[in-house]
Coordinates of C-alpha atoms in Angstrom, one line a residue:
M244 CA 99.0 180.9 97.8
T245 CA 101.6 180.4 95.0
A246 CA 105.4 178.7 95.2
S247 CA 107.0 182.5 94.5
S248 CA 104.8 184.0 97.4
A249 CA 105.8 181.2 99.7
L250 CA 109.2 181.5 98.9
R251 CA 109.2 185.3 99.7
T252 CA 107.6 184.4 103.3
A253 CA 110.0 182.0 104.0
F254 CA 113.0 184.2 103.7
L255 CA 111.4 186.8 105.2
R256 CA 110.9 184.3 108.4
L257 CA 114.4 183.5 107.7
T258 CA 115.8 187.2 108.3
K259 CA 113.5 187.4 111.3
K260 CA 115.0 184.3 112.9
H261 CA 118.6 186.1 112.3
Q262 CA 117.4 189.0 114.0
T263 CA 116.8 187.3 117.0
L264 CA 119.5 184.5 117.1
T265 CA 121.6 186.1 119.7
T266 CA 118.5 185.7 122.1
L267 CA 118.6 181.8 121.6
R268 CA 120.2 179.4 124.0
R269 CA 123.6 178.0 122.3
G270 CA 122.6 174.2 122.2
E271 CA 119.5 175.4 119.9
T272 CA 120.8 178.1 117.9
M273 CA 122.2 175.9 115.5
Q274 CA 119.1 173.5 114.7
S275 CA 117.2 177.1 114.3
I276 CA 119.3 178.1 111.2
I277 CA 119.3 175.2 109.6
R278 CA 115.6 174.5 110.3
V279 CA 114.8 178.0 108.8
R280 CA 117.3 177.4 106.0
T281 CA 115.6 173.8 105.3
T282 CA 112.2 175.3 105.1
A283 CA 112.8 177.9 102.8
F284 CA 114.8 175.5 100.6
A285 CA 111.9 173.1 100.4
L286 CA 109.1 176.0 99.3
F287 CA 112.0 176.7 97.0
C288 CA 112.3 173.3 95.3
L289 CA 108.8 173.0 95.2
G290 CA 108.2 176.3 93.4
A291 CA 110.8 175.7 90.5
F292 CA 109.5 172.3 90.0
A293 CA 106.1 173.6 89.3
A294 CA 107.4 175.8 86.6
V295 CA 109.8 172.8 85.2
A296 CA 106.7 170.6 85.0
Q297 CA 104.9 172.9 82.3
V298 CA 107.3 171.5 79.7
R299 CA 106.2 167.8 80.3
N300 CA 103.1 165.6 78.9
Q301 CA 99.9 168.0 79.4
D302 CA 98.2 165.0 81.1
A303 CA 101.0 164.0 83.2
V304 CA 101.1 167.8 83.9
R305 CA 97.8 168.0 85.1
W306 CA 97.7 165.3 87.3
Y307 CA 101.1 167.1 89.0
N308 CA 99.4 170.6 89.7
T309 CA 96.4 168.7 91.2
G310 CA 98.9 166.9 93.4
V311 CA 100.7 170.5 94.1
N312 CA 97.4 172.2 95.0
E313 CA 96.1 168.8 97.1
K314 CA 96.1 169.4 101.0
D315 CA 95.6 165.8 101.7
P316 CA 99.2 164.2 101.4
Q317 CA 97.8 160.4 100.5
K318 CA 95.4 162.2 97.3
A319 CA 98.7 164.2 96.7
V320 CA 101.1 161.2 96.6
A321 CA 98.1 159.5 94.3
A322 CA 98.1 162.2 92.0
Y323 CA 102.0 162.1 91.5
E324 CA 101.7 158.6 90.9
K325 CA 99.1 158.7 88.0
A326 CA 101.5 161.3 86.6
L327 CA 104.3 158.9 86.8
A328 CA 102.4 156.5 84.7
L329 CA 102.0 158.6 82.0
D330 CA 105.7 159.8 82.0
S331 CA 108.1 157.4 83.8
T332 CA 110.8 160.0 84.0
F333 CA 109.0 162.8 85.7
T334 CA 111.6 163.8 88.0
E335 CA 109.3 166.5 89.6
A336 CA 106.7 164.0 90.7
L337 CA 109.5 161.8 91.8
F338 CA 110.8 164.4 94.0
A339 CA 107.3 165.1 95.2
I340 CA 106.4 161.9 96.0
G341 CA 110.1 161.5 97.9
Y342 CA 109.3 164.9 99.8
A343 CA 106.1 163.8 100.8
Y344 CA 107.1 160.7 102.2
N345 CA 110.0 162.4 104.0
N346 CA 107.5 164.7 105.7
Q347 CA 105.5 161.4 106.8
K348 CA 108.7 160.2 108.2
D349 CA 108.8 157.0 105.8
F350 CA 112.1 157.6 104.9
A351 CA 112.8 154.1 103.4
R352 CA 110.0 154.6 100.5
A353 CA 111.1 158.6 100.0
E354 CA 114.8 157.5 99.5
G355 CA 113.7 154.6 96.7
Y356 CA 111.5 157.9 94.7
L357 CA 114.5 160.2 95.3
R358 CA 117.3 157.6 94.0
R359 CA 115.2 157.0 91.0
A360 CA 114.7 161.1 90.1
S361 CA 118.6 161.0 91.2
R362 CA 119.4 158.4 88.4
I363 CA 117.1 160.0 85.9
E364 CA 119.3 163.5 86.4
S365 CA 122.7 161.9 86.8
G366 CA 122.8 161.5 82.9
K367 CA 122.5 165.3 82.2
G368 CA 125.5 166.6 83.8
K369 CA 125.5 169.3 86.5
G370 CA 122.2 171.1 87.3
D371 CA 119.9 172.6 90.2
L372 CA 117.3 170.3 89.6
K373 CA 119.8 167.3 90.3
A374 CA 121.3 169.1 93.3
K375 CA 117.3 169.6 94.9
I376 CA 117.0 166.2 94.3
L377 CA 120.2 165.2 96.4
F378 CA 119.5 167.6 98.7
E379 CA 116.1 165.9 99.5
L380 CA 117.7 162.5 99.4
S381 CA 120.1 163.7 102.2
N382 CA 117.3 164.4 104.1
S383 CA 116.1 160.9 103.9
H384 CA 119.5 159.6 105.0
F385 CA 119.6 161.8 107.7
G386 CA 116.1 160.9 108.9
A387 CA 117.1 157.1 108.6
G388 CA 120.1 157.8 110.9
D389 CA 122.8 157.4 108.1
L390 CA 124.8 160.6 108.7
N391 CA 127.5 159.4 106.4
A392 CA 125.4 158.8 103.6
S393 CA 123.2 162.1 104.3
A394 CA 127.0 164.1 104.2
E395 CA 127.9 162.6 100.8
A396 CA 124.9 163.4 99.2
L397 CA 125.2 167.1 100.4
R398 CA 128.6 166.8 98.8
Q399 CA 127.5 165.7 95.5
A400 CA 124.5 168.2 95.7
K401 CA 127.2 170.8 96.4
V402 CA 129.0 170.1 93.3
S403 CA 126.0 170.0 90.6
A404 CA 124.5 173.4 92.4
S405 CA 125.0 176.5 90.1
D406 CA 122.7 178.8 92.0
D407 CA 124.0 180.8 95.1
K408 CA 121.3 180.7 97.5
L409 CA 120.7 176.8 96.6
K410 CA 124.6 176.2 97.2
T411 CA 124.4 178.2 100.6
N412 CA 121.4 176.2 101.9
I413 CA 123.2 173.0 101.3
V414 CA 126.4 174.2 102.9
F415 CA 124.4 175.1 106.1
K416 CA 122.9 171.6 105.9
L417 CA 125.9 169.8 105.3
A418 CA 127.7 172.0 108.4
R419 CA 125.0 170.8 110.4
V420 CA 125.4 166.9 109.7
L421 CA 129.0 167.2 110.4
C422 CA 128.7 168.9 113.6
Q423 CA 126.4 165.9 114.4
Q424 CA 129.4 163.8 113.8
N425 CA 131.8 165.6 115.7
L426 CA 133.4 167.0 112.7
F427 CA 133.8 170.3 113.5
Q428 CA 136.7 171.5 111.6
E429 CA 135.5 170.1 108.3
A430 CA 132.1 171.9 108.9
L431 CA 134.2 174.9 109.9
Y432 CA 136.1 174.4 106.6
E433 CA 133.0 173.9 104.8
L434 CA 131.5 177.5 106.2
R435 CA 134.3 179.5 105.8
E436 CA 134.8 178.6 102.3
R437 CA 131.2 179.5 101.4
R438 CA 131.4 182.6 103.2
Q439 CA 133.7 183.6 101.3
Q440 CA 132.0 183.0 97.8
D441 CA 128.4 184.4 99.5
S442 CA 129.0 187.9 100.8
K443 CA 125.0 188.3 101.0
N444 CA 124.6 185.9 103.9
K445 CA 127.8 186.9 106.1
D446 CA 125.8 187.3 109.0
S447 CA 124.4 184.0 109.2
F448 CA 127.9 182.5 108.4
D449 CA 129.6 184.0 110.8
S450 CA 126.9 183.3 113.3
F451 CA 127.2 179.5 112.7
I452 CA 130.9 180.0 112.7
S453 CA 130.7 181.1 116.1
L454 CA 128.6 178.7 117.1
V455 CA 131.0 175.5 116.3
E456 CA 134.0 177.7 117.3
N457 CA 132.4 177.6 120.7
E458 CA 131.6 173.8 120.2
I459 CA 135.4 173.4 119.5
A460 CA 136.7 175.5 122.3
A461 CA 134.2 173.9 125.0
A462 CA 135.5 170.6 123.8
Q463 CA 138.8 171.7 124.7
T464 CA 137.9 172.9 127.9
R465 CA 136.1 169.9 128.9
V466 CA 139.3 167.6 127.5
A467 CA 141.9 169.8 129.5
E468 CA 139.8 169.4 132.6
N469 CA 139.7 165.7 132.4
T470 CA 143.4 165.5 131.9
A471 CA 143.8 167.6 135.0
A472 CA 141.6 165.8 136.9
K473 CA 143.4 162.6 136.1
P474 CA 146.9 163.5 135.1
E475 CA 147.9 159.8 135.5
A476 CA 145.4 157.9 133.0
A477 CA 145.4 160.7 130.1
P478 CA 147.0 158.6 127.2
P479 CA 147.8 160.8 124.0
L480 CA 144.5 159.7 122.5
Q481 CA 141.1 159.2 124.6
P482 CA 138.8 156.2 123.5
Q483 CA 135.8 157.7 124.6
L484 CA 136.4 160.8 122.4
S485 CA 135.8 161.5 118.7
D486 CA 138.6 161.9 116.7
S487 CA 138.1 165.8 116.1
Q488 CA 137.6 165.8 119.8
T489 CA 140.6 163.9 120.4
T490 CA 142.8 166.2 117.8
L491 CA 141.3 169.1 120.0
T492 CA 142.7 167.3 123.0
Q493 CA 146.4 167.2 121.7
A494 CA 146.4 170.5 120.7
A495 CA 145.3 171.9 124.0
A496 CA 147.4 170.0 126.3
P497 CA 150.3 171.9 127.2
S498 CA 152.5 168.6 127.7
V499 CA 152.5 167.7 124.0
S500 CA 155.8 168.9 121.9
Q501 CA 155.9 171.1 119.2
P502 CA 157.3 168.4 116.5
V503 CA 154.4 166.3 117.1
K504 CA 151.5 169.4 117.0
M505 CA 153.3 170.1 113.2
A506 CA 152.8 166.5 112.6
E507 CA 148.9 166.8 113.2
Q508 CA 148.7 169.9 111.8
A509 CA 150.0 168.1 108.3
I510 CA 147.7 165.3 108.9
E511 CA 144.5 167.8 109.4
D512 CA 146.0 169.8 106.2
L513 CA 146.0 166.6 104.1
Y514 CA 142.5 165.6 105.2
L515 CA 141.4 169.0 104.0
Q516 CA 143.3 169.0 101.0
A517 CA 141.6 165.4 100.1
L518 CA 138.3 166.9 100.9
G519 CA 138.6 170.0 98.8
Y520 CA 139.4 167.6 96.1
E521 CA 136.4 165.6 96.4
T522 CA 134.2 168.5 96.5
A523 CA 135.8 169.8 93.4
N524 CA 135.0 165.9 92.0
N525 CA 138.8 165.4 91.2
L526 CA 138.2 161.9 92.2
E527 CA 141.9 160.7 91.2
M528 CA 143.9 163.4 93.4
S529 CA 141.4 162.9 96.3
A530 CA 141.8 158.9 96.3
A531 CA 145.5 159.4 96.3
T532 CA 145.5 162.0 99.0
Y533 CA 143.6 160.1 101.3
E534 CA 145.7 157.1 100.8
N535 CA 148.7 159.1 101.8
L536 CA 147.1 160.0 104.8
L537 CA 145.9 157.1 105.6
Q538 CA 149.6 155.7 105.4
Q539 CA 150.6 158.1 108.3
S540 CA 147.5 157.7 110.4
P541 CA 145.4 154.5 109.3
N542 CA 142.5 155.5 111.8
Y543 CA 142.1 159.3 111.2
K544 CA 138.5 160.7 111.5
D545 CA 136.3 159.0 108.6
A546 CA 139.2 159.1 105.9
R547 CA 138.9 155.4 105.5
M548 CA 135.3 155.4 104.6
R549 CA 135.7 158.8 102.3
L550 CA 138.2 156.9 100.7
Q551 CA 135.6 153.9 99.8
T552 CA 133.3 156.3 98.7
V553 CA 135.7 158.3 96.3
Q554 CA 136.9 155.1 94.7
R555 CA 133.2 153.8 94.3
R556 CA 132.7 157.0 92.6
L557 CA 135.9 156.6 90.4
I558 CA 134.6 153.1 89.3
E559 CA 131.3 154.8 88.5
K560 CA 132.9 157.2 86.7
Q561 CA 134.8 155.0 84.7
I562 CA 131.7 153.1 83.8
A563 CA 130.4 156.2 82.4
L564 CA 133.2 156.7 80.4
E565 CA 133.2 153.4 78.8
A566 CA 129.4 153.7 78.2
E567 CA 129.9 156.9 76.4
Q568 CA 132.6 155.6 74.6
K569 CA 130.6 152.5 73.4
Y570 CA 127.8 155.0 72.8
T571 CA 130.1 156.7 70.2
E572 CA 131.3 153.9 68.6
G573 CA 127.6 152.8 67.9
L574 CA 126.9 156.0 66.2
A575 CA 129.8 155.9 64.3
A576 CA 128.5 152.5 63.3
L577 CA 125.1 153.7 62.6
R578 CA 126.6 156.2 60.0
V579 CA 128.4 153.4 57.8
S580 CA 125.2 151.3 58.2
D581 CA 126.9 148.7 60.5
W582 CA 123.7 147.7 62.4
L583 CA 125.1 144.3 63.7
G584 CA 128.1 146.7 64.9
A585 CA 126.0 149.6 66.0
I586 CA 123.3 147.0 68.0
A587 CA 126.2 145.7 69.6
S588 CA 127.7 148.9 70.9
F589 CA 124.3 150.1 72.0
E590 CA 123.8 147.0 73.8
K591 CA 127.1 147.3 75.9
T592 CA 126.4 150.9 76.4
L593 CA 122.8 150.1 78.0
E594 CA 124.4 147.0 80.1
L595 CA 126.7 149.7 81.4
K596 CA 124.4 152.6 81.8
P597 CA 120.7 151.0 81.7
D598 CA 119.4 154.6 82.1
F599 CA 120.9 155.7 79.0
S600 CA 117.8 156.8 77.1
E601 CA 119.4 157.8 73.6
A602 CA 121.4 154.7 73.6
R603 CA 118.2 152.5 74.0
Q604 CA 116.7 154.6 71.0
R605 CA 119.5 154.2 68.8
L606 CA 118.9 150.6 69.6
Q607 CA 115.5 150.3 68.4
E608 CA 116.4 152.3 65.1
S609 CA 119.6 149.9 64.6
Q610 CA 117.4 146.8 64.7
K611 CA 114.6 148.1 62.6
R612 CA 117.5 148.9 60.1
L613 CA 118.8 145.6 60.1
D614 CA 115.4 144.1 60.1
Q615 CA 114.8 146.1 56.5
E616 CA 117.7 144.9 55.1
N617 CA 117.3 141.4 56.2
T618 CA 114.0 141.8 54.1
D619 CA 115.8 142.8 51.0
E620 CA 118.6 140.5 51.3
I621 CA 115.4 137.7 51.3
L622 CA 113.6 139.3 48.4
A623 CA 117.0 139.2 46.4
R624 CA 117.8 135.7 47.2
Y625 CA 114.3 134.5 46.1
Y626 CA 114.2 136.5 43.3
T627 CA 117.1 135.3 42.0
E628 CA 116.7 131.8 42.7
G629 CA 113.1 132.1 40.5
L630 CA 115.0 133.8 37.5
S631 CA 117.5 130.8 37.9
A632 CA 114.9 128.0 37.7
M633 CA 112.8 129.9 35.0
R634 CA 116.1 129.5 33.1
R635 CA 116.4 125.9 33.7
G636 CA 112.9 125.6 33.0
D637 CA 112.3 124.4 36.3
L638 CA 108.7 126.2 36.7
G639 CA 107.7 124.7 39.8
R640 CA 110.6 125.7 41.6
C641 CA 110.4 129.2 39.8
L642 CA 106.7 129.3 40.6
V643 CA 107.5 128.6 44.6
A644 CA 110.2 131.4 44.4
F645 CA 108.3 133.9 42.7
E646 CA 105.3 133.2 45.5
K647 CA 107.4 133.8 48.1
V648 CA 108.8 137.1 46.7
R649 CA 105.4 138.1 46.2
K650 CA 104.1 137.5 49.7
L651 CA 106.8 139.6 51.1
D652 CA 106.5 142.7 48.5
P653 CA 104.2 142.7 45.5
N654 CA 105.7 145.4 44.0
Y655 CA 109.4 144.1 44.0
R656 CA 110.8 144.1 40.7
E657 CA 109.4 142.5 37.9
V658 CA 108.1 139.7 40.1
A659 CA 104.3 140.1 39.0
A660 CA 104.9 139.8 35.4
L661 CA 107.5 137.2 36.0
L662 CA 105.1 135.1 37.8
A663 CA 102.0 135.6 35.2
Q664 CA 104.3 134.3 32.7
V665 CA 105.3 131.2 34.5
E666 CA 101.8 130.4 35.3
S667 CA 100.7 130.9 32.1
E668 CA 103.6 128.7 30.6
I669 CA 102.5 125.8 33.2
Q670 CA 99.2 126.1 32.1
S671 CA 100.5 125.7 28.6
Q672 CA 102.4 122.7 29.1
R673 CA 99.3 120.9 30.7
L674 CA 97.1 121.5 28.1
S675 CA 99.7 120.3 25.5
A676 CA 100.9 117.5 27.1
I677 CA 99.9 114.2 25.0
P678 CA 101.6 111.0 24.8
Q679 CA 102.6 111.2 21.1
A680 CA 104.5 114.0 21.8
V681 CA 107.9 112.0 21.9
P682 CA 108.3 109.1 19.4
R683 CA 109.4 106.0 20.4
T684 CA 112.2 106.1 17.9
A685 CA 113.8 108.7 19.9
S686 CA 116.2 107.0 22.3
P687 CA 117.9 105.2 19.5
V688 CA 118.2 107.6 16.9
V689 CA 119.6 109.8 19.7
D690 CA 122.2 107.5 20.7
S691 CA 123.4 106.4 17.2
L692 CA 123.9 110.5 16.4
Y693 CA 125.9 110.5 19.7
Y694 CA 128.4 107.7 19.2
A695 CA 128.7 109.0 15.4
A696 CA 129.4 112.7 16.8
L697 CA 132.0 111.3 18.8
K698 CA 133.6 109.3 16.3
F699 CA 133.8 112.4 13.9
L700 CA 135.5 114.2 16.7
Q701 CA 138.0 111.6 17.2
Q702 CA 138.7 111.6 13.4
N703 CA 138.9 115.7 13.5
D704 CA 136.0 116.1 11.0
W705 CA 134.7 119.4 12.2
K706 CA 132.4 119.7 9.9
R707 CA 130.5 116.4 10.0
A708 CA 130.5 116.6 13.7
V709 CA 128.9 119.8 13.6
V710 CA 126.1 118.8 11.5
T711 CA 125.6 115.7 13.8
L712 CA 125.7 117.7 16.7
E713 CA 123.3 120.3 15.6
K714 CA 120.9 116.9 14.9
L715 CA 121.3 116.1 18.5
R716 CA 120.8 119.2 19.9
I717 CA 117.1 119.5 18.0
L718 CA 116.4 116.3 19.5
S719 CA 117.6 116.9 22.9
P720 CA 117.8 120.7 23.6
D721 CA 118.3 120.2 27.3
N722 CA 121.2 118.3 27.2
S723 CA 124.5 120.2 28.5
E724 CA 127.2 117.6 26.9
V725 CA 125.5 118.0 23.5
A726 CA 125.9 122.0 23.8
R727 CA 129.5 121.5 24.9
L728 CA 130.7 119.1 22.3
L729 CA 128.8 121.3 20.0
A730 CA 130.6 124.5 20.8
Q731 CA 134.1 122.5 20.8
A732 CA 133.2 121.3 17.1
R733 CA 132.2 124.4 16.1
M734 CA 135.6 126.2 17.6
N735 CA 138.0 123.7 15.7
L736 CA 135.9 123.9 12.4
S737 CA 136.7 128.0 12.4
F738 CA 140.0 127.8 13.5
A739 CA 140.7 125.3 10.6
S740 CA 138.4 127.0 8.1
A741 CA 140.3 130.3 8.5
E742 CA 144.1 130.1 8.5
M743 CA 145.2 126.3 9.4
A744 CA 143.4 124.1 7.1
S745 CA 145.8 121.6 6.1
V746 CA 146.1 120.8 2.3
D747 CA 147.4 117.5 0.9
V748 CA 150.1 117.8 -1.8
S749 CA 151.0 115.2 -3.9
N750 CA 154.5 113.4 -4.0
D751 CA 154.8 115.0 -7.8
T752 CA 154.1 118.3 -7.3
R753 CA 156.4 118.7 -4.0
K754 CA 159.4 119.7 -6.0
I755 CA 157.5 122.0 -7.9
L756 CA 156.0 124.0 -4.5
T757 CA 159.4 123.6 -2.6
T758 CA 160.8 125.6 -5.7
A759 CA 157.9 128.0 -6.0
G760 CA 158.3 128.9 -2.2
A761 CA 162.1 129.5 -2.2
V762 CA 161.5 132.2 -4.9
L763 CA 158.7 133.7 -3.4
A764 CA 160.2 133.8 0.2
V765 CA 162.2 136.8 -0.5
I766 CA 159.2 138.4 -1.3
V767 CA 156.6 137.3 1.1
L768 CA 158.8 136.3 3.9
P769 CA 158.5 139.9 5.7
F770 CA 154.7 140.2 5.1
L771 CA 154.6 136.3 6.5
F772 CA 156.9 137.5 9.5
I773 CA 154.2 140.5 10.3
F774 CA 151.1 138.0 9.6
I775 CA 152.6 135.3 12.0
F776 CA 153.7 137.2 14.9
S777 CA 150.2 139.0 14.7
P778 CA 148.5 138.7 18.4
S779 CA 145.2 136.9 17.2
V780 CA 147.3 134.5 15.0
R781 CA 149.5 133.3 17.8
A782 CA 146.3 132.8 20.0
R783 CA 144.8 130.7 17.2
L784 CA 148.1 128.5 17.3
H785 CA 147.9 128.5 21.0
L786 CA 144.5 127.0 20.8
L787 CA 145.4 124.2 18.1
M788 CA 148.2 123.3 20.1
G789 CA 145.5 123.2 23.0
D790 CA 147.5 125.8 25.0
F791 CA 144.1 127.5 26.2
H792 CA 146.0 129.1 29.0
G793 CA 148.4 130.8 26.5
A794 CA 145.6 132.1 24.3
S795 CA 143.7 133.5 27.0
R796 CA 146.7 135.5 28.0
I797 CA 147.1 137.2 24.5
Y798 CA 143.7 138.2 24.6
E799 CA 143.4 139.4 28.1
R800 CA 146.5 141.4 27.2
M801 CA 144.8 142.9 23.9
L802 CA 142.0 144.0 25.9
T803 CA 144.2 145.3 28.8
Q804 CA 145.5 147.6 26.1
K805 CA 142.3 148.3 24.1
P806 CA 139.4 147.8 26.6
T807 CA 136.7 148.7 24.0
R808 CA 137.3 146.0 21.3
V809 CA 134.2 144.2 22.6
E810 CA 134.6 141.8 19.5
L811 CA 137.2 140.0 21.5
Y812 CA 134.9 139.0 24.4
P813 CA 133.3 136.4 22.9
A814 CA 136.5 134.6 21.5
L815 CA 137.5 134.8 24.9
A816 CA 135.0 133.6 26.7
N817 CA 134.7 130.6 24.3
I818 CA 138.4 129.9 25.5
Y819 CA 137.3 130.1 29.1
L820 CA 134.6 127.6 28.6
L821 CA 137.0 125.4 26.5
S822 CA 139.5 125.5 29.5
G823 CA 136.3 125.2 32.3
R824 CA 137.7 128.6 33.8
R825 CA 135.0 129.6 36.6
D826 CA 137.0 132.4 38.7
E827 CA 136.0 135.9 39.0
N828 CA 138.0 137.1 36.1
A829 CA 135.9 134.7 33.6
M830 CA 132.8 135.5 35.4
K831 CA 133.3 139.1 34.4
V832 CA 133.8 138.4 30.5
Y833 CA 131.2 136.1 30.6
K834 CA 128.5 138.7 32.5
T835 CA 129.8 141.2 29.6
V836 CA 128.8 139.1 26.7
L837 CA 125.7 138.4 28.5
Q838 CA 124.7 141.9 29.1
L839 CA 126.1 143.4 25.7
D840 CA 124.1 140.3 23.8
L841 CA 127.5 139.9 21.7
P842 CA 127.3 137.3 19.1
F843 CA 127.7 133.9 21.0
Q844 CA 127.4 130.2 19.3
N845 CA 127.5 128.8 22.9
R846 CA 125.4 131.1 24.8
E847 CA 123.3 128.5 26.5
Q848 CA 126.3 127.1 28.1
I849 CA 127.7 130.4 29.1
N850 CA 124.3 131.3 31.0
A851 CA 124.5 128.1 32.9
V852 CA 128.0 128.6 34.0
F853 CA 127.0 132.4 35.0
T854 CA 124.1 131.5 37.2
Q855 CA 125.2 128.4 39.0
H856 CA 128.3 130.4 40.1
Y857 CA 126.6 133.2 41.6
L858 CA 124.1 131.1 43.2
S859 CA 126.3 128.5 44.5
N860 CA 128.2 131.9 46.2
G861 CA 124.9 133.4 47.4
R862 CA 125.3 136.6 45.4
S863 CA 122.3 138.3 44.4
D864 CA 123.3 141.7 43.4
N865 CA 122.0 143.8 41.1
D866 CA 124.1 142.8 38.3
T867 CA 123.6 139.3 38.5
I868 CA 119.7 140.1 38.9
K869 CA 120.2 141.9 35.9
A870 CA 122.4 139.6 34.0
L871 CA 119.5 136.7 35.0
E872 CA 117.1 139.1 33.3
S873 CA 118.4 139.9 30.3
A874 CA 119.4 136.4 29.7
I875 CA 115.9 135.1 30.3
Q876 CA 114.4 137.7 27.9
I877 CA 116.6 136.8 25.2
E878 CA 115.3 133.2 25.7
L879 CA 111.8 134.3 25.5
N880 CA 112.5 136.1 22.6
R881 CA 114.1 133.3 21.0
K882 CA 111.4 130.8 21.7
S883 CA 108.8 133.1 20.4
A884 CA 110.7 133.5 17.2
R885 CA 110.9 129.8 17.0
R886 CA 106.8 129.7 17.5
E887 CA 106.4 132.1 14.5
S888 CA 108.6 130.4 12.4

């Protein structure tokens, strides 16, 4: 028999039960209605789940269908377990196992599986599937004797359900549980509310409502009889009766005054109002109403227990909202490539809500992206370190750095070609390394030339200083101090030979020159003022006076006004070198000189300063790497030209 035909048969039986309802004894009628409704509901759930399972993993579905068709409960449960092994979120299989254990009266194990199914569905909002799971969970609580938990699960199921038949079955079961707790007024409230919404089952509701009203009337009669038999021992509240029966007793007693009745009715109205808010999932208003009620009647019915339940649900709701907020923050961080921020947000989301599968997937994606980015940073750092070592001539360290890059990514930039070149140079050095390569007289000659160059510099004899330092540079090409002194001497020589060359005038001709100057002053003076106040001349005057800061400001102003005058960059770079500038502005000027390959005498020194600055700051961006590659290429070209010459 298929699930749909079984469902139709169950509802036919339900109709037949309704027709014979009036012939049953009053004590069994209520149980009969709920039993029939429960049977039909269970068949309805299994039929619906069989359809839903078709969208699952095919292997898991096959095991699930095997369990559905299996008549032996133990074998059916084993088949469902295999389906769960293939798909741990197979809520239909979890429900089927819970339903099977409920039938076997193993309510504790049934509750475990049904709670798992409920947690999986809780992240998907409302829905009939969630309502059906909660309904069966209420059966587990009911079988275990926990009527309060059973009623709470049914209330949640009623809020989640959207199908009319499903809601009606849930309300019937909820009314039964409430009657078991002697909460007849609340049961009446639930039945009457649903009766107005479901016109097709008004007869069933009327029958159930009539039974509940009869129970209330019987309770009132019993209370009245007990009060009449023992008037002296009839206090306002009877300890042996439930709260609802006590309320009914007070309502039926003729000795209670009208104000007391009105106060009790007001409390009852508050209770029903709070219950309505709770049913509608308006937890804030429900908690406030319950608190107001308990201030007036601290022990009224189960209001205190309900308040605790609502407060717990409020906390869960706040946690869910916070988890959603963290998830949104994680998505925002993911969009801007903030992998660490995204990981922190998604981890916090899973800490608040461990079953948030989307957050777990996003967390894995963020961690993967971070690992990839870290790899790129490591590659760039080793590659830059290799380029710097290559420029310094430290071939051993260069080889180690490039080898690390090749192990991580053999196709990274030009690492393969550079590594081959470094290995070739190392091999060449090994073959050409002979003791006679450096003469024994090199050290005394170098020392002599060095002291001579210092003497010429002190005497401002720039030309002889340049010649001496050029010789030193040939003998000691790696000496940075020689390169620095040579750059300074060349700069001073260029200034001295341009406009600031000194002329010795003898005492005999001084008067003649003075007279001639006075005559020519009227003619030459305007042109002289224009010449003196030109920016280039003023900059050179500042340099001759040792005012590097003033000279650099003039060149910077000129570049600001006309950025395209690239011929100014070498002069400004030279001033920065002489003044020891290592800030970002100076680095930009150095980088421009290197990238544009502008004519510059102290290129080796500027290369060393530029590379050292960026490596010490941990910079390995594309511009830096390109500048290093360009500098290395220029150096290689120069070496090749020297070998050919």
